[in-house]
Amino acid sequence: MTSARKGAALALLAATQLLLIMDTAIINVALPSVGDDLGSGSAGLSWVANAYLITFGGLLLLGGRTADLLGHRRLYLTGLGLLAAASAAGGIAGTAGELIAARAVQGVGAALAAAAAFALLLNLFPDGPDRHRALGAFAAMGGLGGVTGTVLGGVLTDLLGWRSTFWLNVLLALVLGLLALRVLDGGTRSAQSGFDLGGALTATGGLGLVAYALVGAGEAGWTSPRTLAAGGAGLLLLAAFAVVESRVARPLVPPAVLRRPALRDANILSALAQMALFPMFFLVSLYLQSVLGQSPLTGGLGLLPLSLAVVAVAPQTGRLIFRIGLGSTMTLGFGLLFVGMVWLALALAADGTFLSTVLAPSLVLGVALPLVMVTTNVAATAEAAPEETGLASGLINTSQQFGSVLGLAVLVGVATAAGGSSAAAQTAGFRSALLAGAAFAALATLLSVRLRLPVPAMASPRQDRTGGAVE
């Protein structure tokens, strides 16, 4: 593939990442309008958002491995097609139940497209500086997606109504699909035959039930029968999955893959990063609206400086990895994440302003985000063979998604328990939640120092000396 076509493929895949992350946020601003139109209460509205998260998180692993077996471009197009069809169904939904079902199918399509898109990127750019730059573009789009979704959700809902957010998805998915036929090759397929049906069923069921328990814990309570039953059943299915994988001839996730220290530890670090970062976006937007009295649109725009910092730093991350090494860049990123979270928590004030409380620490977090995202992705995928790229993609995407869901459930719970109805009480709750996120970042910083990394491809001798211990 020529360099120009590679560049076009990277732009396409990065745009896909932007769309899929945007979808996690774009509906949130529209939920009050959805409730007014469809006559749904707060419980039903919460599941309009949660249905997407559950199926997205539950199917990423299966989607990644299926992409290896059936072809990455084929599954990518299938995912986009499913996303477009479900979005159209959401755009014409007449009841809250129909809308929740459409959002669940959207999550299925997003999981297939996300896993296949990441695998296509890994195949296009072998491990080395080119992959680092490509992952930097992915990180930039991921960081921009949350803010873009919040802002677009507000603008479209105000101007055209909440249904327009779904029709935008239809248009974008169709455009990306048509472009994919022109710029993407067929993709690598595994030479293995057969499919691990038992592993697929237990992994998907287990991940889906755990996701259901996590996203519903804030509404039902962590010790409610629903949360405990769903979480316990999910863990039992995941235990059954581990047993199945050790006994079948061609497992969905070969145990030898999970025994790779860099892959395993990088997935843990990626989950910890999302446990701090994803709830931070939500909590800051909520602080700006509920404490400082800003509109949803203005609250979303308050995260724009952070996103611009991500876009500026992400393309430079590969260069930094080359200069100081993968391990040092990772530790620097997690250290900045810790500093930014603590600074933001301590800066919040009930009588503050955006400039005095959020702006400066959010810029630090904007620098940290691409550093931790790119380095953990590099470490988690460096040892993946071409026929394993979908699997590596499914694993790292699953880690990030479950880190996001778990972090949001825990930090919102902390904010709710520590806060109250007054501005001062709400601020205290947000501060406690952000400090809990800082604790996740501190743990990740310590673990990153101990991470044993594979030797980076095309690494200079200086990289091996400064990039941390290598295997």
Short mmCIF file of C-alpha atoms in Angstrom, two decimals:
data_model
loop_
_atom_site.label_atom_id
_atom_site.label_comp_id
_atom_site.label_asym_id
_atom_site.label_seq_id
_atom_site.Cartn_x
_atom_site.Cartn_y
_atom_site.Cartn_z
CA MET A 1 0.00 0.00 0.00
CA THR A 2 1.36 3.44 -0.94
CA SER A 3 2.08 6.02 1.76
CA ALA A 4 -0.74 8.24 0.46
CA ARG A 5 -3.23 5.40 0.69
CA LYS A 6 -1.94 4.52 4.16
CA GLY A 7 -2.53 8.11 5.19
CA ALA A 8 -6.07 7.99 3.84
CA ALA A 9 -6.71 4.70 5.64
CA LEU A 10 -5.40 6.16 8.91
CA ALA A 11 -7.66 9.21 8.53
CA LEU A 12 -10.63 6.91 7.93
CA LEU A 13 -9.90 4.69 10.94
CA ALA A 14 -9.25 7.68 13.20
CA ALA A 15 -12.57 9.19 12.08
CA THR A 16 -14.21 5.89 13.03
CA GLN A 17 -12.71 6.13 16.50
CA LEU A 18 -14.06 9.68 16.78
CA LEU A 19 -17.55 8.52 15.79
CA LEU A 20 -17.67 5.59 18.21
CA ILE A 21 -16.40 7.57 21.21
CA MET A 22 -18.71 10.44 20.27
CA ASP A 23 -21.64 8.03 20.46
CA THR A 24 -20.99 7.38 24.14
CA ALA A 25 -21.63 11.06 24.89
CA ILE A 26 -23.86 12.55 22.20
CA ILE A 27 -27.10 11.14 23.61
CA ASN A 28 -26.45 12.30 27.19
CA VAL A 29 -27.23 15.96 26.50
CA ALA A 30 -30.39 14.94 24.60
CA LEU A 31 -31.83 12.71 27.34
CA PRO A 32 -34.12 15.34 28.92
CA SER A 33 -35.66 16.03 25.50
CA VAL A 34 -36.02 12.28 24.93
CA GLY A 35 -37.89 11.95 28.22
CA ASP A 36 -40.25 14.81 27.39
CA ASP A 37 -40.99 13.39 23.93
CA LEU A 38 -41.37 9.71 24.81
CA GLY A 39 -42.75 10.15 28.31
CA SER A 40 -39.96 8.19 29.99
CA GLY A 41 -38.81 8.57 33.59
CA SER A 42 -35.25 8.90 34.79
CA ALA A 43 -34.79 5.12 35.16
CA GLY A 44 -35.76 4.49 31.55
CA LEU A 45 -33.61 7.36 30.33
CA SER A 46 -30.54 6.00 32.10
CA TRP A 47 -30.85 2.78 30.11
CA VAL A 48 -30.85 4.68 26.84
CA ALA A 49 -27.21 5.41 27.64
CA ASN A 50 -26.45 2.17 29.50
CA ALA A 51 -27.71 -0.20 26.80
CA TYR A 52 -25.00 1.04 24.44
CA LEU A 53 -22.26 0.67 27.06
CA ILE A 54 -23.27 -2.90 27.97
CA THR A 55 -23.28 -4.34 24.46
CA PHE A 56 -20.24 -2.31 23.40
CA GLY A 57 -18.19 -3.57 26.34
CA GLY A 58 -19.51 -7.11 26.23
CA LEU A 59 -18.78 -7.79 22.56
CA LEU A 60 -15.38 -6.15 22.00
CA LEU A 61 -13.39 -9.29 22.75
CA LEU A 62 -15.56 -11.49 20.55
CA GLY A 63 -15.51 -8.85 17.82
CA GLY A 64 -11.73 -8.70 17.81
CA ARG A 65 -11.27 -12.45 17.48
CA THR A 66 -14.03 -12.71 14.88
CA ALA A 67 -12.23 -10.08 12.82
CA ASP A 68 -9.12 -12.29 12.78
CA LEU A 69 -11.16 -15.25 11.53
CA LEU A 70 -13.52 -13.60 9.04
CA GLY A 71 -11.44 -10.65 7.83
CA HIS A 72 -10.93 -7.23 9.36
CA ARG A 73 -12.44 -5.08 6.61
CA ARG A 74 -15.46 -7.38 6.33
CA LEU A 75 -16.24 -7.10 10.03
CA TYR A 76 -15.52 -3.37 10.02
CA LEU A 77 -18.12 -2.85 7.29
CA THR A 78 -20.57 -5.16 9.06
CA GLY A 79 -20.20 -3.15 12.25
CA LEU A 80 -20.74 0.17 10.48
CA GLY A 81 -23.78 -1.21 8.66
CA LEU A 82 -25.29 -2.45 11.92
CA LEU A 83 -24.55 0.90 13.58
CA ALA A 84 -26.27 2.78 10.74
CA ALA A 85 -29.34 0.51 10.78
CA ALA A 86 -29.71 0.73 14.57
CA SER A 87 -29.28 4.51 14.46
CA ALA A 88 -32.06 4.77 11.89
CA ALA A 89 -34.25 2.66 14.18
CA GLY A 90 -33.43 5.01 17.05
CA GLY A 91 -34.32 8.00 14.90
CA ILE A 92 -37.87 6.71 14.37
CA ALA A 93 -38.37 5.08 17.78
CA GLY A 94 -41.82 5.74 19.21
CA THR A 95 -41.27 4.45 22.74
CA ALA A 96 -38.47 4.37 25.27
CA GLY A 97 -38.26 0.58 24.93
CA GLU A 98 -37.72 0.82 21.18
CA LEU A 99 -35.04 3.44 21.71
CA ILE A 100 -33.24 1.33 24.33
CA ALA A 101 -33.28 -1.66 21.96
CA ALA A 102 -31.85 0.50 19.17
CA ARG A 103 -29.08 1.74 21.46
CA ALA A 104 -28.21 -1.85 22.41
CA VAL A 105 -27.84 -2.80 18.75
CA GLN A 106 -25.81 0.36 18.18
CA GLY A 107 -23.41 -0.96 20.82
CA VAL A 108 -23.12 -4.28 18.97
CA GLY A 109 -22.23 -2.49 15.75
CA ALA A 110 -19.80 -0.20 17.56
CA ALA A 111 -18.03 -3.16 19.19
CA LEU A 112 -17.52 -4.92 15.84
CA ALA A 113 -16.38 -1.74 14.08
CA ALA A 114 -14.07 -0.64 16.91
CA ALA A 115 -12.27 -3.97 17.24
CA ALA A 116 -11.86 -4.34 13.47
CA ALA A 117 -10.72 -0.72 13.00
CA PHE A 118 -7.99 -1.07 15.62
CA ALA A 119 -6.85 -4.37 14.10
CA LEU A 120 -6.73 -2.77 10.63
CA LEU A 121 -4.52 -0.02 12.03
CA LEU A 122 -2.14 -2.56 13.58
CA ASN A 123 -1.88 -4.39 10.25
CA LEU A 124 -1.26 -1.17 8.33
CA PHE A 125 1.51 0.02 10.66
CA PRO A 126 3.93 -2.60 12.04
CA ASP A 127 5.40 -2.00 15.50
CA GLY A 128 7.72 1.00 15.42
CA PRO A 129 7.61 4.79 14.92
CA ASP A 130 4.88 4.64 12.25
CA ARG A 131 2.58 2.72 14.58
CA HIS A 132 3.33 5.16 17.40
CA ARG A 133 2.24 8.06 15.19
CA ALA A 134 -0.87 6.17 14.09
CA LEU A 135 -1.81 5.39 17.68
CA GLY A 136 -1.24 9.05 18.48
CA ALA A 137 -3.86 9.97 15.88
CA PHE A 138 -6.23 7.41 17.44
CA ALA A 139 -5.67 8.89 20.90
CA ALA A 140 -6.31 12.40 19.59
CA MET A 141 -9.62 11.35 18.06
CA GLY A 142 -10.61 9.46 21.19
CA GLY A 143 -9.92 12.51 23.34
CA LEU A 144 -11.84 14.73 20.95
CA GLY A 145 -14.78 12.32 20.63
CA GLY A 146 -16.18 12.83 24.12
CA VAL A 147 -16.21 16.61 23.82
CA THR A 148 -17.48 16.53 20.23
CA GLY A 149 -20.36 14.31 21.33
CA THR A 150 -21.28 16.63 24.19
CA VAL A 151 -21.16 19.77 22.04
CA LEU A 152 -22.91 18.25 19.02
CA GLY A 153 -25.56 16.70 21.25
CA GLY A 154 -26.40 20.13 22.62
CA VAL A 155 -26.35 21.93 19.26
CA LEU A 156 -28.37 19.32 17.36
CA THR A 157 -30.93 18.87 20.12
CA ASP A 158 -31.46 22.63 20.38
CA LEU A 159 -31.71 23.21 16.62
CA LEU A 160 -33.18 20.01 15.14
CA GLY A 161 -34.38 17.85 18.03
CA TRP A 162 -32.92 14.76 19.68
CA ARG A 163 -33.69 12.45 16.75
CA SER A 164 -31.15 14.33 14.64
CA THR A 165 -28.34 12.87 16.77
CA PHE A 166 -29.29 9.42 15.49
CA TRP A 167 -29.63 10.48 11.84
CA LEU A 168 -26.16 12.05 12.04
CA ASN A 169 -24.87 8.57 12.91
CA VAL A 170 -26.57 7.09 9.88
CA LEU A 171 -24.96 9.63 7.57
CA LEU A 172 -21.47 9.31 9.06
CA ALA A 173 -21.52 5.51 9.14
CA LEU A 174 -22.57 5.32 5.49
CA VAL A 175 -19.87 7.78 4.43
CA LEU A 176 -17.18 5.86 6.34
CA GLY A 177 -18.38 2.56 4.85
CA LEU A 178 -18.22 3.86 1.27
CA LEU A 179 -14.74 5.30 1.84
CA ALA A 180 -13.58 2.01 3.39
CA LEU A 181 -14.38 0.16 0.18
CA ARG A 182 -11.97 2.47 -1.64
CA VAL A 183 -9.03 2.78 0.75
CA LEU A 184 -8.95 -0.42 2.88
CA ASP A 185 -7.57 -3.74 1.72
CA GLY A 186 -9.33 -6.98 2.53
CA GLY A 187 -7.30 -7.41 5.72
CA THR A 188 -5.51 -10.35 7.27
CA ARG A 189 -7.41 -13.50 8.12
CA SER A 190 -6.23 -16.20 10.47
CA ALA A 191 -5.20 -19.46 8.85
CA GLN A 192 -6.96 -21.34 11.64
CA SER A 193 -10.32 -22.95 10.95
CA GLY A 194 -13.15 -23.55 13.38
CA PHE A 195 -14.66 -21.31 16.02
CA ASP A 196 -14.63 -21.54 19.80
CA LEU A 197 -18.39 -21.36 20.37
CA GLY A 198 -18.16 -22.21 24.08
CA GLY A 199 -15.56 -19.51 24.66
CA ALA A 200 -17.56 -17.00 22.64
CA LEU A 201 -20.76 -17.63 24.62
CA THR A 202 -19.15 -17.62 28.07
CA ALA A 203 -16.93 -14.58 27.38
CA THR A 204 -19.69 -12.49 25.83
CA GLY A 205 -22.24 -13.49 28.46
CA GLY A 206 -19.79 -12.91 31.32
CA LEU A 207 -18.60 -9.52 30.08
CA GLY A 208 -22.15 -8.42 29.28
CA LEU A 209 -23.46 -9.35 32.74
CA VAL A 210 -20.53 -7.66 34.51
CA ALA A 211 -21.12 -4.53 32.42
CA TYR A 212 -24.84 -4.69 33.28
CA ALA A 213 -24.02 -4.91 36.99
CA LEU A 214 -21.56 -2.01 36.85
CA VAL A 215 -23.68 0.45 34.87
CA GLY A 216 -26.75 -0.35 36.97
CA ALA A 217 -25.00 -0.19 40.35
CA GLY A 218 -25.47 3.56 40.69
CA GLU A 219 -29.23 3.23 40.25
CA ALA A 220 -29.88 -0.05 42.10
CA GLY A 221 -27.05 0.10 44.66
CA TRP A 222 -23.83 -1.91 44.91
CA THR A 223 -25.35 -4.42 47.35
CA SER A 224 -28.76 -4.72 45.69
CA PRO A 225 -29.93 -8.20 44.64
CA ARG A 226 -29.89 -7.16 40.98
CA THR A 227 -26.28 -5.94 41.08
CA LEU A 228 -25.01 -8.92 43.08
CA ALA A 229 -26.88 -11.46 40.96
CA ALA A 230 -25.76 -10.01 37.63
CA GLY A 231 -22.18 -9.48 38.79
CA GLY A 232 -21.94 -12.92 40.36
CA ALA A 233 -23.37 -14.63 37.27
CA GLY A 234 -20.98 -12.68 35.06
CA LEU A 235 -17.96 -13.71 37.14
CA LEU A 236 -19.08 -17.35 37.07
CA LEU A 237 -19.33 -17.23 33.28
CA LEU A 238 -15.87 -15.66 33.04
CA ALA A 239 -14.53 -18.44 35.27
CA ALA A 240 -16.19 -20.96 32.95
CA PHE A 241 -14.58 -19.14 30.02
CA ALA A 242 -11.14 -19.61 31.59
CA VAL A 243 -11.80 -23.35 31.96
CA VAL A 244 -13.07 -23.66 28.38
CA GLU A 245 -10.05 -21.83 26.97
CA SER A 246 -7.63 -24.24 28.66
CA ARG A 247 -9.32 -27.29 27.10
CA VAL A 248 -10.35 -26.46 23.53
CA ALA A 249 -8.04 -26.94 20.55
CA ARG A 250 -8.50 -23.43 19.11
CA PRO A 251 -9.49 -21.10 21.97
CA LEU A 252 -11.01 -17.66 21.49
CA VAL A 253 -8.18 -16.27 23.65
CA PRO A 254 -5.18 -18.62 23.75
CA PRO A 255 -3.89 -18.84 27.34
CA ALA A 256 -0.34 -18.33 26.03
CA VAL A 257 -1.32 -14.85 24.86
CA LEU A 258 -2.47 -13.84 28.34
CA ARG A 259 0.81 -15.12 29.79
CA ARG A 260 2.72 -12.39 27.95
CA PRO A 261 3.69 -9.98 30.75
CA ALA A 262 3.70 -6.81 28.64
CA LEU A 263 0.26 -7.48 27.16
CA ARG A 264 -1.31 -8.45 30.46
CA ASP A 265 0.15 -5.56 32.46
CA ALA A 266 -0.47 -2.99 29.73
CA ASN A 267 -4.15 -3.96 29.70
CA ILE A 268 -4.33 -3.45 33.47
CA LEU A 269 -2.67 -0.04 33.14
CA SER A 270 -5.00 0.94 30.31
CA ALA A 271 -8.02 0.07 32.46
CA LEU A 272 -6.64 2.13 35.36
CA ALA A 273 -6.11 5.11 33.05
CA GLN A 274 -9.74 5.00 31.93
CA MET A 275 -10.95 4.57 35.51
CA ALA A 276 -9.53 8.05 36.17
CA LEU A 277 -10.03 9.78 32.80
CA PHE A 278 -13.51 8.79 31.66
CA PRO A 279 -15.33 9.82 34.88
CA MET A 280 -13.31 13.05 34.95
CA PHE A 281 -15.00 14.25 31.74
CA PHE A 282 -18.42 13.54 33.22
CA LEU A 283 -17.66 15.09 36.63
CA VAL A 284 -16.16 18.27 35.20
CA SER A 285 -19.12 18.80 32.88
CA LEU A 286 -21.49 18.22 35.80
CA TYR A 287 -19.54 20.64 38.04
CA LEU A 288 -19.64 23.36 35.39
CA GLN A 289 -23.41 22.95 34.99
CA SER A 290 -24.71 22.16 38.49
CA VAL A 291 -22.30 24.29 40.56
CA LEU A 292 -21.22 27.11 38.24
CA GLY A 293 -24.62 27.30 36.53
CA GLN A 294 -23.46 26.92 32.93
CA SER A 295 -25.66 25.52 30.17
CA PRO A 296 -25.05 21.97 28.87
CA LEU A 297 -23.52 23.39 25.69
CA THR A 298 -21.23 25.76 27.59
CA GLY A 299 -20.32 22.97 29.99
CA GLY A 300 -19.30 20.80 27.06
CA LEU A 301 -17.24 23.61 25.54
CA GLY A 302 -15.42 23.89 28.86
CA LEU A 303 -13.68 20.63 27.97
CA LEU A 304 -12.53 21.97 24.61
CA PRO A 305 -9.11 23.26 25.84
CA LEU A 306 -8.35 19.78 27.19
CA SER A 307 -9.26 18.25 23.84
CA LEU A 308 -7.08 20.75 21.96
CA ALA A 309 -4.17 19.80 24.23
CA VAL A 310 -4.78 16.13 23.35
CA VAL A 311 -4.80 16.92 19.63
CA ALA A 312 -1.57 18.91 19.95
CA VAL A 313 0.35 16.36 22.05
CA ALA A 314 -0.84 13.06 20.54
CA PRO A 315 1.13 13.37 17.26
CA GLN A 316 4.29 14.10 19.24
CA THR A 317 4.01 11.06 21.49
CA GLY A 318 5.87 8.78 19.09
CA ARG A 319 8.77 11.23 18.96
CA LEU A 320 8.87 11.33 22.76
CA ILE A 321 8.91 7.52 22.91
CA PHE A 322 11.90 7.55 20.56
CA ARG A 323 13.74 10.12 22.69
CA ILE A 324 13.23 8.80 26.23
CA GLY A 325 11.83 5.29 25.72
CA LEU A 326 8.45 3.65 25.99
CA GLY A 327 8.63 2.96 29.72
CA SER A 328 9.73 6.47 30.66
CA THR A 329 7.04 8.04 28.47
CA MET A 330 4.39 5.83 30.07
CA THR A 331 5.49 6.72 33.61
CA LEU A 332 5.60 10.40 32.70
CA GLY A 333 2.05 10.19 31.36
CA PHE A 334 0.65 8.50 34.45
CA GLY A 335 2.56 10.93 36.69
CA LEU A 336 0.98 13.87 34.87
CA LEU A 337 -2.41 12.18 35.14
CA PHE A 338 -1.98 11.95 38.92
CA VAL A 339 -0.84 15.59 39.19
CA GLY A 340 -3.69 16.82 36.99
CA MET A 341 -6.36 14.92 38.93
CA VAL A 342 -5.10 16.17 42.32
CA TRP A 343 -4.76 19.74 41.05
CA LEU A 344 -8.26 19.69 39.58
CA ALA A 345 -9.76 18.23 42.76
CA LEU A 346 -8.13 20.84 45.02
CA ALA A 347 -8.95 23.72 42.66
CA LEU A 348 -12.71 23.15 42.64
CA ALA A 349 -14.67 25.79 44.54
CA ALA A 350 -18.36 26.45 44.96
CA ASP A 351 -17.84 30.14 44.09
CA GLY A 352 -15.13 29.57 41.49
CA THR A 353 -14.99 30.21 37.78
CA PHE A 354 -13.91 28.08 34.85
CA LEU A 355 -10.64 30.02 34.57
CA SER A 356 -9.80 29.70 38.26
CA THR A 357 -10.76 26.04 38.75
CA VAL A 358 -10.81 23.91 35.60
CA LEU A 359 -8.67 25.43 32.83
CA ALA A 360 -5.10 24.92 34.04
CA PRO A 361 -5.41 21.38 35.48
CA SER A 362 -7.46 20.29 32.46
CA LEU A 363 -4.53 21.24 30.21
CA VAL A 364 -2.23 18.99 32.27
CA LEU A 365 -4.75 16.17 31.84
CA GLY A 366 -4.87 16.91 28.12
CA VAL A 367 -1.12 16.29 27.94
CA ALA A 368 -1.37 13.13 30.06
CA LEU A 369 -4.19 11.48 28.10
CA PRO A 370 -2.35 10.76 24.82
CA LEU A 371 0.83 9.75 26.65
CA VAL A 372 -0.90 7.03 28.66
CA MET A 373 -3.21 5.92 25.84
CA VAL A 374 -0.51 5.60 23.18
CA THR A 375 2.07 3.91 25.41
CA THR A 376 -0.33 1.35 26.86
CA ASN A 377 -1.64 0.56 23.37
CA VAL A 378 1.92 0.17 22.06
CA ALA A 379 2.90 -2.14 24.92
CA ALA A 380 -0.28 -4.22 24.63
CA THR A 381 0.02 -4.78 20.88
CA ALA A 382 3.78 -4.89 20.25
CA GLU A 383 4.00 -8.69 20.37
CA ALA A 384 0.82 -9.41 18.38
CA ALA A 385 1.34 -11.46 15.21
CA PRO A 386 -0.63 -10.37 12.10
CA GLU A 387 -3.23 -13.08 12.71
CA GLU A 388 -3.61 -11.89 16.35
CA THR A 389 -4.21 -8.20 15.73
CA GLY A 390 -7.97 -8.51 16.16
CA LEU A 391 -7.47 -10.39 19.43
CA ALA A 392 -5.02 -7.76 20.71
CA SER A 393 -7.46 -5.06 19.64
CA GLY A 394 -10.37 -6.78 21.42
CA LEU A 395 -8.37 -7.17 24.63
CA ILE A 396 -7.15 -3.57 24.85
CA ASN A 397 -10.54 -2.14 23.83
CA THR A 398 -12.28 -4.33 26.42
CA SER A 399 -9.85 -3.19 29.12
CA GLN A 400 -10.47 0.46 28.26
CA GLN A 401 -14.25 0.08 28.07
CA PHE A 402 -14.53 -1.76 31.38
CA GLY A 403 -12.13 0.69 33.00
CA SER A 404 -14.44 3.49 31.85
CA VAL A 405 -17.60 1.79 33.11
CA LEU A 406 -16.09 0.74 36.45
CA GLY A 407 -14.47 4.13 37.03
CA LEU A 408 -17.69 5.97 36.28
CA ALA A 409 -19.69 3.73 38.62
CA VAL A 410 -17.17 4.08 41.46
CA LEU A 411 -16.43 7.81 41.15
CA VAL A 412 -20.06 8.85 40.68
CA GLY A 413 -20.86 6.74 43.74
CA VAL A 414 -18.16 8.56 45.71
CA ALA A 415 -19.42 11.95 44.55
CA THR A 416 -22.99 11.09 45.47
CA ALA A 417 -22.09 9.69 48.89
CA ALA A 418 -19.87 12.64 49.81
CA GLY A 419 -22.05 15.38 48.33
CA GLY A 420 -25.44 17.00 48.89
CA SER A 421 -27.82 19.45 47.26
CA SER A 422 -26.01 22.72 48.01
CA ALA A 423 -23.23 24.04 45.77
CA ALA A 424 -20.64 23.57 48.53
CA ALA A 425 -21.77 19.99 49.22
CA GLN A 426 -21.76 19.10 45.53
CA THR A 427 -18.28 20.55 45.16
CA ALA A 428 -17.07 18.47 48.09
CA GLY A 429 -18.51 15.38 46.42
CA PHE A 430 -16.79 16.13 43.11
CA ARG A 431 -13.52 16.77 44.94
CA SER A 432 -13.70 13.41 46.73
CA ALA A 433 -14.45 11.61 43.47
CA LEU A 434 -11.55 13.23 41.63
CA LEU A 435 -9.18 12.36 44.47
CA ALA A 436 -10.34 8.76 44.18
CA GLY A 437 -9.49 8.97 40.47
CA ALA A 438 -6.09 10.35 41.43
CA ALA A 439 -5.54 7.25 43.56
CA PHE A 440 -6.07 5.07 40.46
CA ALA A 441 -3.55 7.23 38.61
CA ALA A 442 -1.03 6.91 41.46
CA LEU A 443 -1.37 3.12 41.43
CA ALA A 444 -0.86 3.09 37.67
CA THR A 445 2.25 5.28 37.99
CA LEU A 446 3.81 2.81 40.42
CA LEU A 447 2.89 -0.19 38.28
CA SER A 448 4.27 1.45 35.12
CA VAL A 449 7.71 1.66 36.72
CA ARG A 450 7.68 -2.11 37.24
CA LEU A 451 6.29 -2.95 33.78
CA ARG A 452 8.60 -5.17 31.73
CA LEU A 453 8.34 -4.01 28.14
CA PRO A 454 9.20 -5.76 24.89
CA VAL A 455 12.07 -4.27 22.90
CA PRO A 456 10.45 -1.71 20.55
CA ALA A 457 10.82 -2.40 16.85
CA MET A 458 13.46 -0.19 15.17
CA ALA A 459 14.60 0.96 18.60
CA SER A 460 17.91 2.71 18.90
CA PRO A 461 20.41 1.59 21.58
CA ARG A 462 19.49 4.68 23.59
CA GLN A 463 15.87 3.57 23.65
CA ASP A 464 16.78 0.22 25.14
CA ARG A 465 18.74 1.95 27.88
CA THR A 466 16.06 4.48 28.77
CA GLY A 467 12.85 2.71 27.99
CA GLY A 468 12.82 0.64 31.14
CA ALA A 469 13.58 -3.05 31.63
CA VAL A 470 13.09 -5.15 28.54
CA GLU A 471 12.53 -8.79 28.00
#
